[in-house]
Coordinates of C-alpha atoms and ligand atoms in Angstrom, one line a residue:
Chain A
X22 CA 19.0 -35.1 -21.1
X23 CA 20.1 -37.3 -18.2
X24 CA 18.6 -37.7 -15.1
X25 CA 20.7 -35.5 -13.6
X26 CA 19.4 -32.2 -15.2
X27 CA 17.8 -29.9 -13.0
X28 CA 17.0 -27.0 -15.4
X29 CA 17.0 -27.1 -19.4
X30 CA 16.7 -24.6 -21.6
X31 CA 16.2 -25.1 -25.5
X32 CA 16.4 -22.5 -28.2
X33 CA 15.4 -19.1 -25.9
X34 CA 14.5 -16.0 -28.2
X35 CA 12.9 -12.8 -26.8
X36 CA 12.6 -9.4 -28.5
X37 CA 11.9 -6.0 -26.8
X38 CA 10.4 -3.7 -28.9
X39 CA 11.3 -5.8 -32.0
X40 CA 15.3 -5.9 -30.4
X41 CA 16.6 -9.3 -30.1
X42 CA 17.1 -9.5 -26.9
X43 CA 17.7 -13.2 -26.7
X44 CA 18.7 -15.1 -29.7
X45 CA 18.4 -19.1 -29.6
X46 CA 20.0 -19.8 -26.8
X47 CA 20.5 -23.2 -24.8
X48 CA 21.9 -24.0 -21.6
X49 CA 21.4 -26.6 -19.0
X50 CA 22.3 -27.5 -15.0
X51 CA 22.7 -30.4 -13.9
X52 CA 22.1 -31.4 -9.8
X53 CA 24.7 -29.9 -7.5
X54 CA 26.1 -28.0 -11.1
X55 CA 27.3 -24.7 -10.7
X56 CA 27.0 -22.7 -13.7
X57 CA 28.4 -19.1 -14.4
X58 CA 27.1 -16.7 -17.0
X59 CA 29.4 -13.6 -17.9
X60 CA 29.5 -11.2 -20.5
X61 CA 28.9 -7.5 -21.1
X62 CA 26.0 -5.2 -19.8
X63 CA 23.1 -5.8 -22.2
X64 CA 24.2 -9.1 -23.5
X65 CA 20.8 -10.6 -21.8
X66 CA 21.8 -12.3 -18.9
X67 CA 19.3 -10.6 -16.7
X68 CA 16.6 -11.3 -19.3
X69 CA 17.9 -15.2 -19.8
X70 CA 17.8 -15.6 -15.9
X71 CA 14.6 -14.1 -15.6
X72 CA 13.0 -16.6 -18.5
X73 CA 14.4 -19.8 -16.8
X74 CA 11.9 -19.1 -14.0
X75 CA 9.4 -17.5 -15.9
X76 CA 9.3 -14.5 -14.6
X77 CA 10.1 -12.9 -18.8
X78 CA 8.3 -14.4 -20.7
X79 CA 9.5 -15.8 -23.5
X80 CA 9.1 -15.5 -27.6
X81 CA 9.8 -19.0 -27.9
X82 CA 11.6 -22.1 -27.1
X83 CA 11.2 -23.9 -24.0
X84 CA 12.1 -24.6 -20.2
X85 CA 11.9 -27.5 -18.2
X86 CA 12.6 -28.1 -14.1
X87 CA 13.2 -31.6 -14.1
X88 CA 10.5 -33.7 -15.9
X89 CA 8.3 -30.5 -15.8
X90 CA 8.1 -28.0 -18.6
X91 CA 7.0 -24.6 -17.5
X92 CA 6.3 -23.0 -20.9
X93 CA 3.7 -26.3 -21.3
X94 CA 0.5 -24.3 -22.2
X95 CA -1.0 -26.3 -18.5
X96 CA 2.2 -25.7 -16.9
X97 CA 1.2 -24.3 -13.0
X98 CA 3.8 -22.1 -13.6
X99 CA 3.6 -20.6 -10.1
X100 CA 3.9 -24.2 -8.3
X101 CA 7.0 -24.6 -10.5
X102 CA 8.4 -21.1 -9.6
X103 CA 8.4 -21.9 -6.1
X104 CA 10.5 -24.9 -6.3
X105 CA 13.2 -22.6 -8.4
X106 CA 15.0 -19.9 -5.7
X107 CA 15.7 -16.1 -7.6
X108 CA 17.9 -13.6 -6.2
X109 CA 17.7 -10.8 -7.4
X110 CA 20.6 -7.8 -7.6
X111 CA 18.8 -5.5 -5.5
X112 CA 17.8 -7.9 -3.3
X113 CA 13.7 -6.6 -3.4
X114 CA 12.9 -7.6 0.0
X115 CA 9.4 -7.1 1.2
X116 CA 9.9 -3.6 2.1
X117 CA 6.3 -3.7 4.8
X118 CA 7.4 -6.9 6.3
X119 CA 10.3 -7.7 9.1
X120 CA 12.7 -9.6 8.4
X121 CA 10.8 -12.6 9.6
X122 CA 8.0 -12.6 7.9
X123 CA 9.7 -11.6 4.6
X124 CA 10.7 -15.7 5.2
X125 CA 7.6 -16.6 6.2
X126 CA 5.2 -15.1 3.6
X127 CA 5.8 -17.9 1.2
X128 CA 6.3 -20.5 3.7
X129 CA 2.5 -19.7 4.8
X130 CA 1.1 -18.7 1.5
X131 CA 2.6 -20.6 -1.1
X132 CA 4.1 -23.9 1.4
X133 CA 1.1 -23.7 3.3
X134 CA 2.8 -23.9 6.6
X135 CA 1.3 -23.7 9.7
X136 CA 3.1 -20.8 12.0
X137 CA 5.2 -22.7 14.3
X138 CA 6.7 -24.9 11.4
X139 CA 6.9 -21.5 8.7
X140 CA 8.6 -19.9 12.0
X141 CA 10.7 -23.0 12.9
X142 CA 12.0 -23.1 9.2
X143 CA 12.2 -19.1 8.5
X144 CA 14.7 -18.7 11.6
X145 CA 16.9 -21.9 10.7
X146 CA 17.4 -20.2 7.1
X147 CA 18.1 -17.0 8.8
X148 CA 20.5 -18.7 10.9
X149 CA 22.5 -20.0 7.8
X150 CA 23.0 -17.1 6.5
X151 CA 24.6 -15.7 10.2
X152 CA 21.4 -13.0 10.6
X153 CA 19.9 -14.8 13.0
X154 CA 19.9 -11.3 15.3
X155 CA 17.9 -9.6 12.7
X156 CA 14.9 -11.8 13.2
X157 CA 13.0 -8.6 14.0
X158 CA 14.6 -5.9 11.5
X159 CA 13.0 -4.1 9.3
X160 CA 14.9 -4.0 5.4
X161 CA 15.3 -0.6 5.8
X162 CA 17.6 -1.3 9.0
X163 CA 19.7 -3.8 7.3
X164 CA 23.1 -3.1 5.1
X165 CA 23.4 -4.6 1.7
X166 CA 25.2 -7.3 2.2
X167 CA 23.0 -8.0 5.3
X168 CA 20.0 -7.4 2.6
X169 CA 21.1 -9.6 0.3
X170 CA 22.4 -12.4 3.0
X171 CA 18.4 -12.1 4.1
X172 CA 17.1 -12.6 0.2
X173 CA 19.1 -15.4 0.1
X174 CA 17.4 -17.1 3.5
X175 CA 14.1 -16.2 2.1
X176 CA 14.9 -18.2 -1.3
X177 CA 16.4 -21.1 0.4
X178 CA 13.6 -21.1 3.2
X179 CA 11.6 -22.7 -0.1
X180 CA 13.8 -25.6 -0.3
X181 CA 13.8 -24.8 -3.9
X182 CA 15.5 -27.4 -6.4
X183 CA 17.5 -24.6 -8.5
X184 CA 19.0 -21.4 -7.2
X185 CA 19.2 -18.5 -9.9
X186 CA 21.4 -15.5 -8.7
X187 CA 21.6 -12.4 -10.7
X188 CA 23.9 -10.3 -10.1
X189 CA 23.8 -10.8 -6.4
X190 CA 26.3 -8.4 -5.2
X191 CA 26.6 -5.5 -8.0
X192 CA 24.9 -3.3 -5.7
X193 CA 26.6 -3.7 -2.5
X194 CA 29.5 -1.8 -1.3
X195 CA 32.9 -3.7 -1.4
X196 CA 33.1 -4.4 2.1
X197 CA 29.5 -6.5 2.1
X198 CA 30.2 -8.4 -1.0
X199 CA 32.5 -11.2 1.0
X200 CA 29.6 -11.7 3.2
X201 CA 27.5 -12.6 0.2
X202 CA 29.8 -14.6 -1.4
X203 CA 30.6 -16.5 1.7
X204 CA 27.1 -17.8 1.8
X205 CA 27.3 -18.6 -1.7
X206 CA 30.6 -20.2 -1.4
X207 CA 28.4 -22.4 1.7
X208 CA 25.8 -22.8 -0.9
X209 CA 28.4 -24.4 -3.4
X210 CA 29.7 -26.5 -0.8
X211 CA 26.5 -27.8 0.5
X212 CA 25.9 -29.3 -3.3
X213 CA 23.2 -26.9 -3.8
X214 CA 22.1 -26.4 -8.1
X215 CA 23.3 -22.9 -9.1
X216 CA 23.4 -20.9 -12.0
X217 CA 24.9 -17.7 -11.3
X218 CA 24.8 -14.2 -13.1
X219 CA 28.0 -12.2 -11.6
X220 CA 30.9 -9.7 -12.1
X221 CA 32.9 -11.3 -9.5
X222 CA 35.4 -13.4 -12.3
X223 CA 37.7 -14.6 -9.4
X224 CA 34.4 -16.1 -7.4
X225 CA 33.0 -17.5 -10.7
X226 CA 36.5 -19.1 -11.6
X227 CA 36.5 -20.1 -8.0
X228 CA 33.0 -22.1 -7.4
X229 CA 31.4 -22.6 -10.9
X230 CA 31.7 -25.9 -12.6
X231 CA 31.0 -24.3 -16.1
X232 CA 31.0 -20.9 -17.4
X233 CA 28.9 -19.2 -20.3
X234 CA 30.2 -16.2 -21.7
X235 CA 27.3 -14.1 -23.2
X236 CA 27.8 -11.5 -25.9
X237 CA 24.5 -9.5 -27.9
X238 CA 21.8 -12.1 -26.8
X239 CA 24.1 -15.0 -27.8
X240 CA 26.3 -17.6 -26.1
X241 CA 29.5 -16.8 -27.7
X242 CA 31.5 -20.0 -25.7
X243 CA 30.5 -22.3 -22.7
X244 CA 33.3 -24.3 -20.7
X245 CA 34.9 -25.6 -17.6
X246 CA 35.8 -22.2 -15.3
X247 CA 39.4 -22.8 -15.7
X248 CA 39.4 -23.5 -19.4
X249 CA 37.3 -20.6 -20.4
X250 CA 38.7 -17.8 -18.2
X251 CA 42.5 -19.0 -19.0
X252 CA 42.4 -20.6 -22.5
X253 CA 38.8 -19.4 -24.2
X254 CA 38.3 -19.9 -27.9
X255 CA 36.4 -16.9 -29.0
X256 CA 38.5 -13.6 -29.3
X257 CA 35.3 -11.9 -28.2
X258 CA 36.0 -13.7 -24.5
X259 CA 39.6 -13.2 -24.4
X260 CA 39.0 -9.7 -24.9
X261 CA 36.0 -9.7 -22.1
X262 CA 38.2 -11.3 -19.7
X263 CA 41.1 -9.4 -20.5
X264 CA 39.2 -5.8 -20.4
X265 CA 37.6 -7.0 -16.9
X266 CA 41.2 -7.6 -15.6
X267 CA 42.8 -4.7 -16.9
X268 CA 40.0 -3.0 -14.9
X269 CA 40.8 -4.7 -11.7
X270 CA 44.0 -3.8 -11.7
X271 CA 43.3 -0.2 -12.6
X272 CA 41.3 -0.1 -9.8
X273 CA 44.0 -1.3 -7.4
X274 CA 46.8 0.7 -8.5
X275 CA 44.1 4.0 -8.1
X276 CA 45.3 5.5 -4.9
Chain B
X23 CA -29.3 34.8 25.3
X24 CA -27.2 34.2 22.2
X25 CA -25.1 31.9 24.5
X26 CA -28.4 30.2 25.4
X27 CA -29.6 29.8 22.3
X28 CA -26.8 27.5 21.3
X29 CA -26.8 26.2 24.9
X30 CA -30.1 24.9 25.0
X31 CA -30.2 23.6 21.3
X32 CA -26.4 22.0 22.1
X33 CA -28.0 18.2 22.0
X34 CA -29.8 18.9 18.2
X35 CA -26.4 20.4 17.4
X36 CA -24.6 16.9 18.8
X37 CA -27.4 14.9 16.8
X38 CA -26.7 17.0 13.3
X39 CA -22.8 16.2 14.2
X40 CA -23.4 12.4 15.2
X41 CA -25.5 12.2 11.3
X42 CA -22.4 14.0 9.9
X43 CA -20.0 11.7 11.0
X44 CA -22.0 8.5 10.2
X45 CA -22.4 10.1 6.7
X46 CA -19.0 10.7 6.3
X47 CA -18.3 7.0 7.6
X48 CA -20.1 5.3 5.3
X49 CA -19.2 7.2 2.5
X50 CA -15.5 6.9 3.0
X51 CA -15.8 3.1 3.7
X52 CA -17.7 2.7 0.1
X53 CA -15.3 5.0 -1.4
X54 CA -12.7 3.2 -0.2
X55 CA -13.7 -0.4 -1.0
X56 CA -15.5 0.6 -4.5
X57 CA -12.5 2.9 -5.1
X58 CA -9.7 -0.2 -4.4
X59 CA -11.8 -2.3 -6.5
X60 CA -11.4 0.6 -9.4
X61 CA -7.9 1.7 -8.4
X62 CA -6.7 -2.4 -8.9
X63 CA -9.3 -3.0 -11.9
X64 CA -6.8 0.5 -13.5
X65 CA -3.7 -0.8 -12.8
X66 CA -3.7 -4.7 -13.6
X67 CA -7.0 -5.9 -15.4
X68 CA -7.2 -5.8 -19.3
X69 CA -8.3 -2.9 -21.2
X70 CA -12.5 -3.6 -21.3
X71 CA -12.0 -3.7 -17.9
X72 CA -9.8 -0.5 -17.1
X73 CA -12.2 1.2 -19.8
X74 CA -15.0 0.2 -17.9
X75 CA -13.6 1.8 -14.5
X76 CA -12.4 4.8 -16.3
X77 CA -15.8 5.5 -17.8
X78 CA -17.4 5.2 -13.9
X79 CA -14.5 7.2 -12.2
X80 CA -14.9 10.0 -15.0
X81 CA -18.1 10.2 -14.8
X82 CA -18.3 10.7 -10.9
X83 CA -15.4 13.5 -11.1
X84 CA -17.7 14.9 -13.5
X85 CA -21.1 15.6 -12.2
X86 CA -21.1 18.2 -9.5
X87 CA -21.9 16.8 -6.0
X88 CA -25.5 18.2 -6.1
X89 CA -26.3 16.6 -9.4
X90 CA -25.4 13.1 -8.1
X91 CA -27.3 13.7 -4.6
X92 CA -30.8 14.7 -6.6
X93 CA -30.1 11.7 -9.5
X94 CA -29.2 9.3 -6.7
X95 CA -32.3 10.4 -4.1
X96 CA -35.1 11.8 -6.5
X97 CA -34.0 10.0 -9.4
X98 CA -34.1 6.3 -7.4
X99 CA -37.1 7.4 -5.9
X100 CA -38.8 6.9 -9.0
X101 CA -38.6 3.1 -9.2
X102 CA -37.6 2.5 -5.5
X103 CA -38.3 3.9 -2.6
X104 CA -35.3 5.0 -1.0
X105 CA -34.6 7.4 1.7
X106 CA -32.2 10.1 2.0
X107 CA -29.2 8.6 4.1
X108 CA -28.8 5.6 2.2
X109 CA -28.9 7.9 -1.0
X110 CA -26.4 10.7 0.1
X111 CA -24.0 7.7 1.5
X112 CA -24.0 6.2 -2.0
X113 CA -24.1 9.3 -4.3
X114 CA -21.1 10.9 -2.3
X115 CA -19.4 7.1 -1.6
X116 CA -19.5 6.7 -5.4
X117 CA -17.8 10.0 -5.5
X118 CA -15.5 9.9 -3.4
X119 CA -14.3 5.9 -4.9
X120 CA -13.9 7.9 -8.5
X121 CA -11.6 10.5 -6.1
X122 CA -9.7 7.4 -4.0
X123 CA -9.3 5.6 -6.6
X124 CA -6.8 7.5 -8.1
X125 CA -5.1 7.8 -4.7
X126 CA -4.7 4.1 -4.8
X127 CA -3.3 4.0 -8.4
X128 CA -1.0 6.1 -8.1
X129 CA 0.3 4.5 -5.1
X130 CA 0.1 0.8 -6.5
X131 CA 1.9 2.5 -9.3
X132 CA 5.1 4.0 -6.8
X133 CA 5.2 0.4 -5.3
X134 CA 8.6 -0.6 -7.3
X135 CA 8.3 -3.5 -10.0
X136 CA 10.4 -5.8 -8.0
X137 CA 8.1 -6.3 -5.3
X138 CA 6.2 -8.0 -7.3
X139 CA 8.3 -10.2 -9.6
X140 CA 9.9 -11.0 -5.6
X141 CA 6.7 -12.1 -4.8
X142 CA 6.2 -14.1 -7.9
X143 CA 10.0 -15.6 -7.7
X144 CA 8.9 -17.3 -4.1
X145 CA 5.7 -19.0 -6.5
X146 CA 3.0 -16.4 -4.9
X147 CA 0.3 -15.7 -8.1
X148 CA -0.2 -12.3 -9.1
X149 CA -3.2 -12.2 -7.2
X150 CA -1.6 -13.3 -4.3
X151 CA 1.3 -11.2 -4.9
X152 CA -0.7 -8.1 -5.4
X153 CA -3.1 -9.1 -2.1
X154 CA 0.0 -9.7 -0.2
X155 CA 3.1 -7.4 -0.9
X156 CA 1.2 -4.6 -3.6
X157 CA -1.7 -3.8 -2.0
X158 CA -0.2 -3.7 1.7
X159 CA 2.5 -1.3 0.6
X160 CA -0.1 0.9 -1.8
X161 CA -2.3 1.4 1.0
X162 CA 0.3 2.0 3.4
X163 CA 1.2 4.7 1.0
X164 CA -2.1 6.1 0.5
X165 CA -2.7 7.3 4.2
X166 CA -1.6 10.7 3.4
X167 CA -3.6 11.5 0.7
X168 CA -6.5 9.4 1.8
X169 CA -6.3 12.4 4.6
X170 CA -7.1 15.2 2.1
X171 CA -9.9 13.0 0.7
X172 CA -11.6 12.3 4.2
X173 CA -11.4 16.0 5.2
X174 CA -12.7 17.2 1.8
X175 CA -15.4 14.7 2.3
X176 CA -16.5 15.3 5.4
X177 CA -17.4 18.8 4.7
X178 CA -19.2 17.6 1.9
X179 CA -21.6 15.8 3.8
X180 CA -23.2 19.4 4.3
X181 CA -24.4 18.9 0.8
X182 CA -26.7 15.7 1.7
X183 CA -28.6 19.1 3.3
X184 CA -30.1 19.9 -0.2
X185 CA -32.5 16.4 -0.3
X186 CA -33.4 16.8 3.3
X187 CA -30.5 14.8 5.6
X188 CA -30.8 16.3 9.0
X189 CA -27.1 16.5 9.2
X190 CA -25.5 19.2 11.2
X191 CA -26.3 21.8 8.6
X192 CA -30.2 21.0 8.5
X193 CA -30.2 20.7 12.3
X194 CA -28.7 24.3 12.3
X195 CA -31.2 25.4 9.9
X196 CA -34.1 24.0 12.0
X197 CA -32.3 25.9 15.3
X198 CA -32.4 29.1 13.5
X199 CA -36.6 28.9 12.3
X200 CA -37.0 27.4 15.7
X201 CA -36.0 30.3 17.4
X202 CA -36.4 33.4 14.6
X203 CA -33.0 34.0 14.1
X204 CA -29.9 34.2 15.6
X205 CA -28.3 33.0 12.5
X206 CA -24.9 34.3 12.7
X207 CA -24.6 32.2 16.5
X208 CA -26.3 29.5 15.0
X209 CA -24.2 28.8 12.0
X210 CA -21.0 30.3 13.5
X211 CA -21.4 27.2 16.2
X212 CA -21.9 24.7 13.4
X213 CA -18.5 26.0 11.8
X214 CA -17.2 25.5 14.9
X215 CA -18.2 22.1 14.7
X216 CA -16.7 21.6 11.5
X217 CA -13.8 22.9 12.5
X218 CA -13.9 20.4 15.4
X219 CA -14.2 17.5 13.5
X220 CA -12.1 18.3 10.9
X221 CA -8.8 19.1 13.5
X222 CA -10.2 15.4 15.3
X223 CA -10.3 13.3 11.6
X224 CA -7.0 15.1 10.9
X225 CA -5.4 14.2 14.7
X226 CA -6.6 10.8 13.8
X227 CA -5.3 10.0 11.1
X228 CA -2.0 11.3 11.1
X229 CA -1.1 9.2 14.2
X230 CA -2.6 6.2 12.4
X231 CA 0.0 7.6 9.4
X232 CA 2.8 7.1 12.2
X233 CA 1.5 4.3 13.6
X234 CA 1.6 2.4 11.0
X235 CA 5.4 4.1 9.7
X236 CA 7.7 0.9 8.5
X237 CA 11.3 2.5 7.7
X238 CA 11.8 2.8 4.5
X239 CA 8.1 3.1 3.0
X240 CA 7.7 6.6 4.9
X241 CA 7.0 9.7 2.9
Ligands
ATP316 N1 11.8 -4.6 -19.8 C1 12.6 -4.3 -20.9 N2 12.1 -3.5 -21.9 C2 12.9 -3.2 -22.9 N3 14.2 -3.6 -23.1 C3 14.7 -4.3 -22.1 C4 14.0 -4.7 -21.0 N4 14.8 -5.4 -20.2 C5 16.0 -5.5 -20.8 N5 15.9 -4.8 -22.0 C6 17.0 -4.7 -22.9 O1 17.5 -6.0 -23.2 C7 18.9 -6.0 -23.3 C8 19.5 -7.0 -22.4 O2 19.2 -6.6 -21.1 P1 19.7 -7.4 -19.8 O3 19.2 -6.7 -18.6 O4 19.2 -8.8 -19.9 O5 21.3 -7.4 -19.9 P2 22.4 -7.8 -18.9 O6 23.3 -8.7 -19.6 O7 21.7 -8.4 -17.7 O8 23.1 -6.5 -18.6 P3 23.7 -5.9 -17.2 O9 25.1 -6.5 -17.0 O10 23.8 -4.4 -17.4 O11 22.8 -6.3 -16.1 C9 19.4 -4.6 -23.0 O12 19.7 -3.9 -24.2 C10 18.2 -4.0 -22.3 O13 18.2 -2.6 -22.6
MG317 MG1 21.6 -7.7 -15.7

């Protein structure tokens, strides 16, 4: 490990119901990295994400932010969750609170903030995602890509060291996903530590460093963007890629 | 004269109302608070734990109403001395937590899971997580039927008659020897301040219900 690395992981398993869900797997980020993980639906990248902040626990192997290990048996697993941003695909906004104080709820509980500073810090975040309007909104009033934009401020508002996406715009409607990945894109260019769980291949190839290609709770092959999506090694991602490109096009020659 | 039979008892028919209503008060309030306390012991604590409230909420769905007034007022008074307010409050506030407390479940329960794990991604604990997005949301959700609860309970306080409350029922009662007779005015005025209370509790707490409407957690 060099100094560099933000987030480790070392030999992840994980059954469900005595399935292997995750089997050995390794993978690291280093600071201002941007990682993409790929692969088929129930190849585990949801559950993978989730066990790098600790929100799945794990069967065994172990995680570290930094110096810090969260699956130590003393780890304060919830201080080291709060330094580690999670976005989730359906965003899961606080559906009782505003806008606002779906920012501020950790910035007072968890940052102990007082109001003016949680405030002065919620609506700069809100800002930099362009919803700075929607100060007062409730989730319900907000569009997908306007919900997601607003998970997104309310990760960032933690200044966290790491920013996990999964899947951040599977459920939004074409027209909101550029909005999305426009603040990620500003993410990426701001330096910030990703690893990213998507669909969108040309965004990946576009912004991630490295890609992981996940097959049946496995890594099958992990390399530069440009390498993996245009020359991979494994068969098994050839054929991913291929199949998710013959798709595409599909969908734009459907009237 | 039937008209001023009820018009000259009208203040002991207010009284028996005013006892009726701070019955049902206090009764919802420790249903409420014991019945949170049971509904959040069922869905999160470990299984002695959820055995133990199960067990309690059971057992006061079980016994009929009148059971729990005589064990809770005759049955105390056998080792201290207690009177028959504070014994009706508990015995139907124990009650009524077993009832709420299924309320509250099964609205923590229709809170989805990611409002949670959102809460936990930002570093909230459960606890806090639970105090701060479940709970809020569960309750929220509740309000409706918490409604059929408070209304179902506030007749019930007419049961808090049988170990000698001077509730409205009682003060009816005492109207009725008072004045040898006029039983069908007597108890027809005390229905119609049932009914009164009932149509105000209900008023009441549907515009707290839309008060209180977020978009998107509505029913
Ligand atoms: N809580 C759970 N209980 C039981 N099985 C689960 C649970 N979560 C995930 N699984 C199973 O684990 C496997 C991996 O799921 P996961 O959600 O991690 O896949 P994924 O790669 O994210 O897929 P997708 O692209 O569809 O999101 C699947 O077979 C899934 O059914
Ligand atoms: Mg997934």
């Amino acid at each position: 490990m060099t100094d560099a690395t933000r987030l480790r992981a070392e030999h992840l398993t994980k059954s469900f119901a005595g399935r292997r869900v995750l089997d050995d797997v390794s993978l690291s980020v280093a600071k201002g990295e941007v990682k993409g993980i790929i692969g088929p639906s129930g190849a585990g990248k949801s559950t993978l994400i989730r066990c790098l902040n600790g929100l799945e626990p794990l069967d065994t192997g172990r995680v570290w932010l930094g110096a810090d290990e969260l699956t130590a048996r003393k780890a304060d697993i919830d201080a080291l969750r709060a330094r580690i941003g999670f976005v989730f695909q359906d965003f899961n906004l606080f559906t009782h609170l505003r806008v606002a104080d779906n920012l501020m709820l950790g910035l007072r509980r968890v940052r102990k903030m007082d109001a003016v500073e949680a405030e002065r810090c919620a609506r700069a975040e809100l800002d930099r995602v362009g919803l700075a309007d929607k100060w007062q909104a409730w989730p319900a009033e907000l569009s997908g890509g306007q919900a997601q934009r607003v998970s997104i401020a309310r990760a960032l508002a933690m200044a966290p060291e790491v920013m996990l996406f999964d899947e951040p715009t599977s459920a939004l409607d074409p027209q909101s996903v550029g909005s999305v990945l426009r603040v990620m894109r500003e993410l990426v260019a701001g330096g910030m530590t990703m690893i990213i769980v998507s669909h969108e291949m040309a965004f990946i190839e576009a912004v991630a460093d490295d890609v992981v290609f996940m097959a049946d709770g496995a890594i099958v092959e992990e390399g530069p963007a440009g390498q993996l999506f245009n020359t991979p090694h494994a068969a098994a991602t050839r054929a991913f890629i291929d199949g998710i490109a013959a798709a595409h096009r599909g969908e734009a020659t459907t009237p | 004269m039937i008209y001023a039979v009820i018009w000259d008892n009208l203040p002991y028919l207010a009284e028996g109302a005013a006892i009726t209503v701070a019955l049902a008060l206090t009764l919802l309030v420790i249903g409420l608070v014991v019945g949170t306390g049971l509904g959040l012991i069922q869905a999160y604590a470990g299984w002695p734990l959820r055995l133990a409230a199960t067990l309690i909420e059971r057992f006061f769905r079980a016994i009929p109403a009148i059971v729990l007034l005589f064990l809770f007022y005759y049955g105390i008074s056998v080792f201290y001395n207690i009177s028959a307010f504070p014994a009706a409050a508990l015995a139907l506030g124990l009650r009524s937590a077993a009832y709420q407390s299924q309320i509250i479940r099964g609205a923590i329960a229709a809170v989805p899971a990611g409002q949670l794990a959102a809460a936990r991604a930002i570093g909230m604990t459960r606890a806090a997580g639970i105090r701060h997005v479940v709970l809020p949301q569960a309750l929220r959700q509740a309000i409706g039927p918490w409604t059929n609860e408070a209304l179902s309970e506030l007749k019930d306080t007419s049961l808090a008659y049988t170990i000698g409350v001077v509730e409205l029922m009682r003060q009816a009662d005492y109207i009725v020897s008072a004045t040898y007779g006029h039983q069908l005015a007597v108890y027809s005025a005390a229905a119609v301040v049932y009914l009164a209370l009932s149509l105000a509790a209900n008023w009441a707490l549907t515009r707290a219900d839309r008060r209180l409407a977020v978009p998107g957690l509505s029913h």
